[in-house]
Amino acid sequence: MTTTSTTPPVPAPRTAVLDDAHVGDIRGALGTIKLDDNAPRTALSAKLKTLLAIVGPGLIVMVGDNDAGAFGTYTQAGQNYGTSLLWTLLLLVPVLYVNQEMVLRLGAVTGVDQARLILERFGKFWGAFSVIDLLLLNALTIVAEFIGITLAVGYLGLPKVPSVLLAAAIVVVAASTGSFRRFERTAILLCAGSLLLVPIFFLVHPPAGQMAHDFVVPGMPAHSQLSDVMLLIIAIVGTTVAPWQLFFQQSYAIDKRITPRFLRYEKADLWIGIVIVVIGAAAMMGFCAAAFAGHGEAGNFTDAGAVAAGLEKHAGKLAGVLFAIALLDASIIGASAVSLSTAYAIGDVLGLKHSLHRGIKGAKGFYAVFAGLILTAAVLFPDSSSTTILDIMAVCGVAGILALGYAETRRRHKGWALSGPVDRTGKGSWRMPPLRELPAPVLSTGRKIGLAALRTYLLAAMILVIVRIVQLAVAH
């Protein structure tokens, strides 16, 4: 009598991933990686193909950072103060990388969006807080994007209302086809549009030597009001480091099915995006400084639409048209990414299906939130000014700097540090277990104070929106 024994299959590891659409092949805009593809990448060609398949999250979030608000901030810096504030961009590079790399690792290891992690670790109140806060701030940011669209189409001589509606339709349609790859290809194509800023730079011919000096040597504009300069620096920080970027990067990397094994490629993707965003910001400061120097517009910034007109006046029609198209392109990218970050967060917290791998039928709530937030901004806030948005962003920047200063002071005072080296064996396959299996966190006094400060911040943001809605109601 012969007996046979079979080895039972090894069960798949239990993870915290909430949407099954977040598990599977990586279908990027420029390549595919199969779920069971565990082959080592030793040859340069294999590494390049892997990078092409991974490229997307870092590139999109960084180019989306150079949105309509950023166009206004960087061109204002160049028009009013020349290239003297270029050094702020260099200082922001490590901040951008540390923040975005952190959420990349968090998303790859946990497989769970940031809003859901907050909900599970800190309770329903703070989970709701994070989503409501994000919703309000993102609504203001999307207002800025549609201001950018109206300024761009106004300069190009296109009808504003149909153009805004068309832009909103493009954003919604690109995301709702049920194909992650199709959306990412559209987004990367729009990212390529940001490179239109480079030929404007060469058309204007700003002094490269002076720009190189101001990029690495900090200084303040001569004969300028210190308070005005500091407010603009804060606006540069606020427009470069925004909350939506953290939520978007983590959620989008999860939706793309990035795992810890591909983190080094995703970090390279992030660096590509950072380089592009710095080039774009520096180009705007440089060509505005050169185009307006010695003219009446110098020191008298109004908005990005006037920048396009000024470029046409002093550098030719082509420069103005390219700038307006780049502004339109940036506004559409920004509106798309900001709206997605909100839809991801709400979908995760409410347990809705939330993935670009699903079509409208498979994720109705996700797409309803996504489309509703764009359209709401376009309809309710059509007359907001870019100055209003920049002021709000500056206030946000001040609050963020104060919070960071407090956290660092407390860390130094308490002497907080890691207790020892971390065992990183097998880090390429790390995945967080289901959320319900994690121990409850212990809230320190400092963390409670920080959370209370965030609650105050949310209240202030809510008041701003309510005041605006009341103004609209009275006006009509």
Short mmCIF file of C-alpha atoms in Angstrom, two decimals:
data_model
loop_
_atom_site.label_atom_id
_atom_site.label_comp_id
_atom_site.label_asym_id
_atom_site.label_seq_id
_atom_site.Cartn_x
_atom_site.Cartn_y
_atom_site.Cartn_z
CA MET A 1 0.00 0.00 0.00
CA THR A 2 1.41 3.31 -1.06
CA THR A 3 0.55 6.57 0.57
CA THR A 4 1.26 9.99 -0.79
CA SER A 5 1.52 13.15 1.14
CA THR A 6 1.07 16.60 -0.21
CA THR A 7 2.38 19.78 1.26
CA PRO A 8 -0.45 22.16 2.00
CA PRO A 9 -0.17 25.46 0.16
CA VAL A 10 1.38 28.29 2.10
CA PRO A 11 -1.37 30.83 2.83
CA ALA A 12 -0.85 34.32 1.56
CA PRO A 13 0.26 36.73 4.27
CA ARG A 14 -2.55 38.65 5.89
CA THR A 15 -2.16 42.38 5.34
CA ALA A 16 -3.95 45.62 6.13
CA VAL A 17 -4.76 46.35 2.45
CA LEU A 18 -8.43 47.39 2.36
CA ASP A 19 -9.30 47.42 -1.35
CA ASP A 20 -8.51 44.27 -3.33
CA ALA A 21 -7.95 46.46 -6.42
CA HIS A 22 -4.76 47.60 -4.69
CA VAL A 23 -3.20 44.15 -5.12
CA GLY A 24 -2.01 42.79 -8.46
CA ASP A 25 0.22 43.64 -11.40
CA ILE A 26 1.78 47.11 -11.57
CA ARG A 27 0.38 48.59 -14.78
CA GLY A 28 2.21 51.88 -15.11
CA ALA A 29 2.05 54.34 -17.94
CA LEU A 30 5.42 53.21 -19.30
CA GLY A 31 5.55 49.53 -18.39
CA THR A 32 4.16 46.53 -16.50
CA ILE A 33 5.51 44.44 -13.62
CA LYS A 34 3.72 41.15 -12.94
CA LEU A 35 2.68 40.35 -9.38
CA ASP A 36 4.77 37.15 -9.40
CA ASP A 37 7.81 38.77 -11.02
CA ASN A 38 10.51 38.23 -8.39
CA ALA A 39 13.49 38.18 -10.76
CA PRO A 40 16.52 40.18 -9.60
CA ARG A 41 17.26 43.37 -11.52
CA THR A 42 21.01 43.16 -12.14
CA ALA A 43 21.40 44.38 -15.72
CA LEU A 44 21.09 48.11 -16.42
CA SER A 45 18.38 47.50 -19.02
CA ALA A 46 16.26 45.56 -16.48
CA LYS A 47 16.65 48.35 -13.92
CA LEU A 48 15.67 50.96 -16.50
CA LYS A 49 12.55 49.01 -17.54
CA THR A 50 11.56 48.66 -13.90
CA LEU A 51 12.03 52.38 -13.29
CA LEU A 52 9.90 53.23 -16.32
CA ALA A 53 7.11 51.01 -15.01
CA ILE A 54 7.32 52.56 -11.53
CA VAL A 55 7.58 56.23 -12.61
CA GLY A 56 4.40 58.14 -11.83
CA PRO A 57 3.57 58.88 -8.19
CA GLY A 58 6.61 61.04 -7.45
CA LEU A 59 6.58 62.75 -10.83
CA ILE A 60 2.87 63.59 -10.75
CA VAL A 61 2.80 64.86 -7.17
CA MET A 62 5.83 67.08 -7.72
CA VAL A 63 4.73 68.53 -11.07
CA GLY A 64 1.28 68.98 -9.52
CA ASP A 65 3.05 71.01 -6.85
CA ASN A 66 3.94 73.58 -9.55
CA ASP A 67 0.26 74.40 -9.92
CA ALA A 68 -1.60 77.68 -10.39
CA GLY A 69 -0.79 78.87 -6.88
CA ALA A 70 2.89 78.13 -7.44
CA PHE A 71 2.83 79.99 -10.78
CA GLY A 72 1.52 83.04 -8.97
CA THR A 73 4.02 82.76 -6.12
CA TYR A 74 7.17 82.16 -8.19
CA THR A 75 6.37 84.76 -10.83
CA GLN A 76 5.59 87.29 -8.09
CA ALA A 77 9.00 86.59 -6.54
CA GLY A 78 10.73 87.13 -9.91
CA GLN A 79 8.75 90.18 -10.96
CA ASN A 80 9.00 91.97 -7.61
CA TYR A 81 12.42 90.88 -6.29
CA GLY A 82 14.39 89.51 -9.23
CA THR A 83 16.31 86.29 -8.57
CA SER A 84 17.25 87.20 -4.99
CA LEU A 85 14.91 84.55 -3.51
CA LEU A 86 16.10 81.62 -5.63
CA TRP A 87 17.93 80.19 -2.61
CA THR A 88 14.60 79.32 -0.98
CA LEU A 89 14.11 76.59 -3.60
CA LEU A 90 17.38 74.89 -2.66
CA LEU A 91 16.43 74.90 1.02
CA LEU A 92 13.07 73.31 0.24
CA VAL A 93 14.55 70.33 -1.62
CA PRO A 94 15.38 68.25 1.50
CA VAL A 95 11.98 69.13 3.00
CA LEU A 96 10.21 67.91 -0.13
CA TYR A 97 12.19 64.69 -0.25
CA VAL A 98 11.90 63.80 3.44
CA ASN A 99 8.14 64.41 3.56
CA GLN A 100 7.29 62.59 0.35
CA GLU A 101 9.72 59.70 0.88
CA MET A 102 8.20 59.15 4.32
CA VAL A 103 4.68 58.69 2.98
CA LEU A 104 5.99 56.49 0.17
CA ARG A 105 7.45 54.08 2.71
CA LEU A 106 4.34 54.31 4.84
CA GLY A 107 2.10 53.45 1.88
CA ALA A 108 4.30 50.65 0.53
CA VAL A 109 4.60 48.90 3.90
CA THR A 110 1.07 49.39 5.22
CA GLY A 111 -0.94 49.28 2.01
CA VAL A 112 -3.38 51.68 3.69
CA ASP A 113 -4.11 55.35 2.97
CA GLN A 114 -3.06 57.99 5.47
CA ALA A 115 -6.60 58.99 6.45
CA ARG A 116 -7.51 55.39 7.31
CA LEU A 117 -4.36 54.94 9.38
CA ILE A 118 -5.25 58.06 11.36
CA LEU A 119 -8.80 56.77 11.88
CA GLU A 120 -7.65 53.36 13.13
CA ARG A 121 -4.78 54.60 15.29
CA PHE A 122 -6.30 57.73 16.83
CA GLY A 123 -10.05 57.14 16.69
CA LYS A 124 -13.08 58.39 14.80
CA PHE A 125 -12.74 62.03 15.78
CA TRP A 126 -9.22 62.45 14.41
CA GLY A 127 -10.03 60.33 11.40
CA ALA A 128 -12.93 62.63 10.57
CA PHE A 129 -10.78 65.63 11.43
CA SER A 130 -8.08 64.65 8.94
CA VAL A 131 -10.59 64.18 6.13
CA ILE A 132 -12.59 67.36 6.83
CA ASP A 133 -9.41 69.39 7.18
CA LEU A 134 -8.08 67.99 3.92
CA LEU A 135 -11.40 68.63 2.20
CA LEU A 136 -11.47 72.29 3.21
CA LEU A 137 -7.84 73.00 2.35
CA ASN A 138 -8.15 71.15 -0.93
CA ALA A 139 -11.28 73.11 -1.81
CA LEU A 140 -9.28 76.33 -1.44
CA THR A 141 -6.44 74.87 -3.50
CA ILE A 142 -8.82 73.82 -6.27
CA VAL A 143 -10.22 77.34 -6.29
CA ALA A 144 -6.70 78.51 -7.04
CA GLU A 145 -6.46 75.98 -9.88
CA PHE A 146 -9.62 77.29 -11.53
CA ILE A 147 -8.46 80.86 -11.06
CA GLY A 148 -5.38 79.77 -13.00
CA ILE A 149 -7.54 78.26 -15.72
CA THR A 150 -9.62 81.43 -16.10
CA LEU A 151 -6.50 83.62 -16.24
CA ALA A 152 -4.90 81.37 -18.87
CA VAL A 153 -7.94 81.10 -21.14
CA GLY A 154 -8.64 84.81 -20.67
CA TYR A 155 -5.20 85.66 -22.04
CA LEU A 156 -5.62 83.17 -24.90
CA GLY A 157 -8.93 84.78 -25.83
CA LEU A 158 -11.07 81.71 -25.08
CA PRO A 159 -14.52 81.89 -23.43
CA LYS A 160 -14.07 81.47 -19.68
CA VAL A 161 -17.17 79.54 -18.58
CA PRO A 162 -17.05 76.87 -21.33
CA SER A 163 -13.29 76.56 -20.84
CA VAL A 164 -13.62 75.99 -17.09
CA LEU A 165 -16.34 73.40 -17.63
CA LEU A 166 -14.26 71.69 -20.31
CA ALA A 167 -11.23 71.60 -17.99
CA ALA A 168 -13.36 70.06 -15.23
CA ALA A 169 -14.68 67.47 -17.70
CA ILE A 170 -11.14 66.57 -18.82
CA VAL A 171 -10.07 66.01 -15.21
CA VAL A 172 -13.09 63.83 -14.43
CA VAL A 173 -13.02 61.78 -17.63
CA ALA A 174 -9.29 61.08 -17.40
CA ALA A 175 -9.75 59.51 -13.96
CA SER A 176 -13.03 57.62 -14.47
CA THR A 177 -12.28 55.21 -17.30
CA GLY A 178 -11.49 52.29 -14.99
CA SER A 179 -7.95 52.06 -16.33
CA PHE A 180 -5.17 53.13 -14.00
CA ARG A 181 -2.71 53.06 -16.90
CA ARG A 182 -4.87 55.36 -19.02
CA PHE A 183 -5.10 57.93 -16.23
CA GLU A 184 -1.36 57.80 -15.57
CA ARG A 185 -0.52 58.21 -19.24
CA THR A 186 -2.77 61.26 -19.37
CA ALA A 187 -1.17 62.68 -16.23
CA ILE A 188 2.39 62.13 -17.46
CA LEU A 189 1.50 63.73 -20.79
CA LEU A 190 0.28 66.77 -18.85
CA CYS A 191 3.49 66.68 -16.79
CA ALA A 192 5.45 66.97 -20.03
CA GLY A 193 3.53 70.20 -20.69
CA SER A 194 5.28 71.79 -17.70
CA LEU A 195 8.49 71.73 -19.74
CA LEU A 196 7.06 74.61 -21.80
CA LEU A 197 8.59 76.87 -19.15
CA VAL A 198 12.09 75.97 -20.38
CA PRO A 199 11.81 77.54 -23.87
CA ILE A 200 10.41 80.72 -22.26
CA PHE A 201 13.60 80.87 -20.20
CA PHE A 202 15.73 80.79 -23.34
CA LEU A 203 13.49 83.31 -25.13
CA VAL A 204 14.00 85.82 -22.32
CA HIS A 205 17.71 85.06 -21.65
CA PRO A 206 18.01 85.80 -17.92
CA PRO A 207 21.61 86.13 -16.62
CA ALA A 208 22.71 82.58 -15.80
CA GLY A 209 25.64 83.67 -13.62
CA GLN A 210 23.46 85.82 -11.37
CA MET A 211 20.89 83.05 -11.07
CA ALA A 212 23.57 80.50 -10.13
CA HIS A 213 24.86 82.87 -7.44
CA ASP A 214 21.41 83.60 -5.99
CA PHE A 215 20.51 79.89 -6.04
CA VAL A 216 23.30 78.97 -3.59
CA VAL A 217 23.93 82.24 -1.71
CA PRO A 218 21.04 83.33 0.55
CA GLY A 219 20.19 87.00 0.53
CA MET A 220 17.33 89.46 0.87
CA PRO A 221 16.16 91.88 -1.84
CA ALA A 222 17.67 95.32 -1.47
CA HIS A 223 15.43 98.30 -0.69
CA SER A 224 12.39 96.13 0.05
CA GLN A 225 9.92 95.92 2.90
CA LEU A 226 11.05 93.04 5.14
CA SER A 227 7.48 92.09 6.09
CA ASP A 228 6.47 91.80 2.41
CA VAL A 229 9.50 89.67 1.60
CA MET A 230 8.94 87.37 4.58
CA LEU A 231 5.28 86.93 3.62
CA LEU A 232 6.33 85.89 0.13
CA ILE A 233 8.93 83.44 1.48
CA ILE A 234 6.24 81.91 3.66
CA ALA A 235 3.99 81.67 0.60
CA ILE A 236 6.79 79.86 -1.28
CA VAL A 237 7.03 77.35 1.56
CA GLY A 238 3.24 77.01 1.71
CA THR A 239 2.82 76.41 -2.01
CA THR A 240 5.75 73.97 -2.18
CA VAL A 241 4.90 71.79 0.82
CA ALA A 242 1.14 71.15 1.01
CA PRO A 243 -0.95 68.55 2.93
CA TRP A 244 -2.62 67.21 -0.22
CA GLN A 245 0.77 66.05 -1.51
CA LEU A 246 1.23 63.70 1.45
CA PHE A 247 -2.24 62.17 1.11
CA PHE A 248 -1.99 61.92 -2.67
CA GLN A 249 1.48 60.36 -2.80
CA GLN A 250 0.65 57.66 -0.27
CA SER A 251 -2.74 56.82 -1.76
CA TYR A 252 -1.57 56.90 -5.37
CA ALA A 253 1.44 54.66 -4.64
CA ILE A 254 -0.92 52.18 -2.97
CA ASP A 255 -3.31 52.33 -5.91
CA LYS A 256 -0.39 51.68 -8.26
CA ARG A 257 0.36 48.58 -6.14
CA ILE A 258 3.85 49.67 -5.10
CA THR A 259 5.39 47.34 -2.48
CA PRO A 260 8.56 47.77 -0.38
CA ARG A 261 10.51 45.82 -2.98
CA PHE A 262 10.31 48.71 -5.44
CA LEU A 263 10.90 51.57 -3.02
CA ARG A 264 14.32 52.48 -4.37
CA TYR A 265 12.81 52.91 -7.86
CA GLU A 266 10.00 55.00 -6.39
CA LYS A 267 12.58 57.17 -4.63
CA ALA A 268 14.25 57.74 -8.01
CA ASP A 269 10.84 58.69 -9.40
CA LEU A 270 10.47 61.20 -6.57
CA TRP A 271 13.89 62.73 -7.31
CA ILE A 272 12.95 63.11 -10.98
CA GLY A 273 9.84 65.01 -9.92
CA ILE A 274 11.78 67.22 -7.48
CA VAL A 275 14.32 68.15 -10.17
CA ILE A 276 11.54 69.09 -12.59
CA VAL A 277 9.67 71.17 -10.02
CA VAL A 278 12.84 73.09 -9.06
CA ILE A 279 13.72 73.70 -12.73
CA GLY A 280 10.21 75.03 -13.37
CA ALA A 281 10.19 77.28 -10.30
CA ALA A 282 13.68 78.64 -11.02
CA ALA A 283 12.76 79.26 -14.67
CA MET A 284 9.70 81.29 -13.64
CA MET A 285 11.68 83.41 -11.19
CA GLY A 286 14.46 83.88 -13.76
CA PHE A 287 12.48 84.86 -16.82
CA CYS A 288 10.15 87.15 -14.84
CA ALA A 289 13.14 88.87 -13.25
CA ALA A 290 14.74 89.45 -16.65
CA ALA A 291 11.57 90.35 -18.58
CA PHE A 292 10.31 92.97 -16.12
CA ALA A 293 13.60 94.47 -14.94
CA GLY A 294 13.73 98.19 -15.68
CA HIS A 295 10.06 98.38 -16.65
CA GLY A 296 7.05 99.75 -14.83
CA GLU A 297 5.70 96.29 -14.00
CA ALA A 298 8.76 95.50 -11.84
CA GLY A 299 7.69 95.37 -8.20
CA ASN A 300 4.00 95.59 -9.15
CA PHE A 301 2.83 91.99 -9.49
CA THR A 302 -0.91 91.48 -9.92
CA ASP A 303 -1.59 87.94 -11.16
CA ALA A 304 -0.37 85.25 -13.56
CA GLY A 305 -2.55 86.58 -16.36
CA ALA A 306 -0.76 89.91 -16.22
CA VAL A 307 2.55 88.01 -16.26
CA ALA A 308 1.56 86.42 -19.59
CA ALA A 309 0.67 89.84 -21.00
CA GLY A 310 3.92 91.31 -19.71
CA LEU A 311 5.98 88.50 -21.24
CA GLU A 312 4.31 89.16 -24.58
CA LYS A 313 5.09 92.87 -24.27
CA HIS A 314 8.76 92.48 -23.35
CA ALA A 315 9.74 89.07 -24.79
CA GLY A 316 7.34 88.45 -27.66
CA LYS A 317 3.98 86.84 -28.33
CA LEU A 318 5.39 83.31 -28.25
CA ALA A 319 6.63 83.73 -24.67
CA GLY A 320 3.21 84.91 -23.49
CA VAL A 321 1.35 82.09 -25.25
CA LEU A 322 3.71 79.41 -23.94
CA PHE A 323 3.32 80.74 -20.40
CA ALA A 324 -0.48 80.77 -20.64
CA ILE A 325 -0.54 77.20 -21.98
CA ALA A 326 1.85 76.07 -19.22
CA LEU A 327 -0.40 77.77 -16.63
CA LEU A 328 -3.48 76.04 -18.04
CA ASP A 329 -1.66 72.70 -18.05
CA ALA A 330 -0.42 73.14 -14.47
CA SER A 331 -3.89 74.11 -13.23
CA ILE A 332 -5.45 70.98 -14.73
CA ILE A 333 -2.76 68.73 -13.22
CA GLY A 334 -3.17 70.40 -9.84
CA ALA A 335 -6.97 70.14 -9.87
CA SER A 336 -6.77 66.47 -10.79
CA ALA A 337 -4.22 65.51 -8.13
CA VAL A 338 -5.81 67.56 -5.35
CA SER A 339 -9.27 66.18 -6.08
CA LEU A 340 -7.94 62.63 -6.16
CA SER A 341 -6.24 63.04 -2.79
CA THR A 342 -9.59 64.01 -1.27
CA ALA A 343 -11.51 61.21 -2.97
CA TYR A 344 -8.94 58.64 -1.86
CA ALA A 345 -9.12 59.85 1.75
CA ILE A 346 -12.92 59.93 1.94
CA GLY A 347 -13.21 56.58 0.20
CA ASP A 348 -10.76 54.97 2.61
CA VAL A 349 -12.37 56.35 5.77
CA LEU A 350 -15.94 55.55 4.68
CA GLY A 351 -15.04 52.11 3.37
CA LEU A 352 -15.92 52.96 -0.23
CA LYS A 353 -14.28 51.23 -3.17
CA HIS A 354 -11.58 53.70 -4.13
CA SER A 355 -9.26 52.84 -6.96
CA LEU A 356 -8.53 54.07 -10.47
CA HIS A 357 -8.47 50.40 -11.44
CA ARG A 358 -12.26 50.43 -11.00
CA GLY A 359 -14.70 52.09 -13.36
CA ILE A 360 -17.58 54.31 -12.30
CA LYS A 361 -19.89 51.33 -11.72
CA GLY A 362 -17.37 49.70 -9.42
CA ALA A 363 -16.61 52.82 -7.35
CA LYS A 364 -19.58 55.17 -7.56
CA GLY A 365 -18.92 56.97 -4.26
CA PHE A 366 -15.24 57.49 -5.04
CA TYR A 367 -15.94 59.13 -8.39
CA ALA A 368 -18.89 61.11 -7.03
CA VAL A 369 -16.61 62.76 -4.45
CA PHE A 370 -13.91 63.32 -7.06
CA ALA A 371 -16.21 64.98 -9.61
CA GLY A 372 -18.29 66.88 -7.04
CA LEU A 373 -15.26 68.65 -5.47
CA ILE A 374 -14.01 70.04 -8.76
CA LEU A 375 -17.35 71.22 -9.90
CA THR A 376 -18.18 72.74 -6.50
CA ALA A 377 -15.05 74.88 -6.58
CA ALA A 378 -15.72 76.00 -10.14
CA VAL A 379 -19.31 77.03 -9.39
CA LEU A 380 -19.15 78.46 -5.84
CA PHE A 381 -15.86 80.34 -6.03
CA PRO A 382 -15.66 81.83 -9.54
CA ASP A 383 -14.60 85.31 -8.45
CA SER A 384 -11.94 84.57 -5.84
CA SER A 385 -8.63 86.30 -6.42
CA SER A 386 -5.18 84.76 -6.51
CA THR A 387 -4.14 87.23 -3.79
CA THR A 388 -6.74 85.76 -1.42
CA ILE A 389 -5.45 82.24 -2.02
CA LEU A 390 -1.82 83.31 -1.54
CA ASP A 391 -2.72 85.01 1.76
CA ILE A 392 -4.40 81.84 3.01
CA MET A 393 -1.41 79.75 1.94
CA ALA A 394 0.92 82.13 3.77
CA VAL A 395 -1.09 81.75 7.00
CA CYS A 396 -0.94 77.96 6.60
CA GLY A 397 2.81 78.21 6.15
CA VAL A 398 3.24 80.21 9.37
CA ALA A 399 1.18 77.66 11.31
CA GLY A 400 3.25 74.82 9.90
CA ILE A 401 6.57 76.46 10.74
CA LEU A 402 5.46 77.15 14.33
CA ALA A 403 4.31 73.55 14.74
CA LEU A 404 7.60 72.18 13.41
CA GLY A 405 9.57 74.48 15.71
CA TYR A 406 7.59 73.33 18.73
CA ALA A 407 8.02 69.66 17.84
CA GLU A 408 11.78 70.00 17.38
CA THR A 409 12.18 71.95 20.64
CA ARG A 410 10.26 69.31 22.57
CA ARG A 411 12.22 66.50 20.94
CA ARG A 412 15.52 68.07 21.98
CA HIS A 413 14.25 68.80 25.49
CA LYS A 414 13.02 65.24 26.05
CA GLY A 415 16.01 63.64 24.33
CA TRP A 416 13.78 61.40 22.27
CA ALA A 417 15.69 58.97 20.03
CA LEU A 418 15.50 55.42 18.72
CA SER A 419 16.28 52.84 21.39
CA GLY A 420 18.57 50.89 19.09
CA PRO A 421 19.21 49.70 15.53
CA VAL A 422 16.24 48.32 13.61
CA ASP A 423 16.43 44.82 12.12
CA ARG A 424 15.79 45.33 8.41
CA THR A 425 16.04 41.71 7.34
CA GLY A 426 13.56 40.93 4.55
CA LYS A 427 12.48 44.55 4.27
CA GLY A 428 11.58 44.07 0.59
CA SER A 429 8.57 41.97 1.60
CA TRP A 430 7.42 43.82 4.70
CA ARG A 431 3.67 44.37 4.89
CA MET A 432 1.64 45.58 7.86
CA PRO A 433 -0.78 43.08 9.43
CA PRO A 434 -4.53 43.87 9.55
CA LEU A 435 -5.26 47.10 11.39
CA ARG A 436 -7.40 45.43 14.05
CA GLU A 437 -4.38 43.41 15.21
CA LEU A 438 -2.29 46.49 16.05
CA PRO A 439 -2.02 47.68 19.67
CA ALA A 440 -3.67 50.95 20.60
CA PRO A 441 -1.31 53.95 20.54
CA VAL A 442 -0.41 55.88 23.67
CA LEU A 443 -0.88 59.64 23.33
CA SER A 444 1.84 61.73 24.97
CA THR A 445 1.18 65.23 26.30
CA GLY A 446 3.04 66.76 23.36
CA ARG A 447 0.99 64.80 20.86
CA LYS A 448 -2.26 65.83 22.57
CA ILE A 449 -1.19 69.48 22.36
CA GLY A 450 -0.34 69.04 18.67
CA LEU A 451 -3.71 67.46 17.96
CA ALA A 452 -5.46 70.28 19.82
CA ALA A 453 -3.57 72.80 17.69
CA LEU A 454 -4.78 70.99 14.58
CA ARG A 455 -8.35 71.16 15.87
CA THR A 456 -8.00 74.95 16.21
CA TYR A 457 -6.58 75.13 12.70
CA LEU A 458 -9.58 73.21 11.34
CA LEU A 459 -11.98 75.57 13.10
CA ALA A 460 -10.27 78.58 11.51
CA ALA A 461 -10.45 76.97 8.05
CA MET A 462 -14.15 76.19 8.53
CA ILE A 463 -14.87 79.79 9.51
CA LEU A 464 -13.12 81.07 6.35
CA VAL A 465 -15.27 78.84 4.13
CA ILE A 466 -18.49 79.71 5.97
CA VAL A 467 -17.74 83.43 5.66
CA ARG A 468 -17.18 83.00 1.92
CA ILE A 469 -20.44 81.09 1.47
CA VAL A 470 -22.36 83.78 3.39
CA GLN A 471 -20.76 86.47 1.21
CA LEU A 472 -21.89 84.62 -1.90
CA ALA A 473 -25.41 84.21 -0.53
CA VAL A 474 -25.71 87.92 0.34
CA ALA A 475 -24.29 88.95 -3.04
CA HIS A 476 -26.91 86.93 -4.90
#
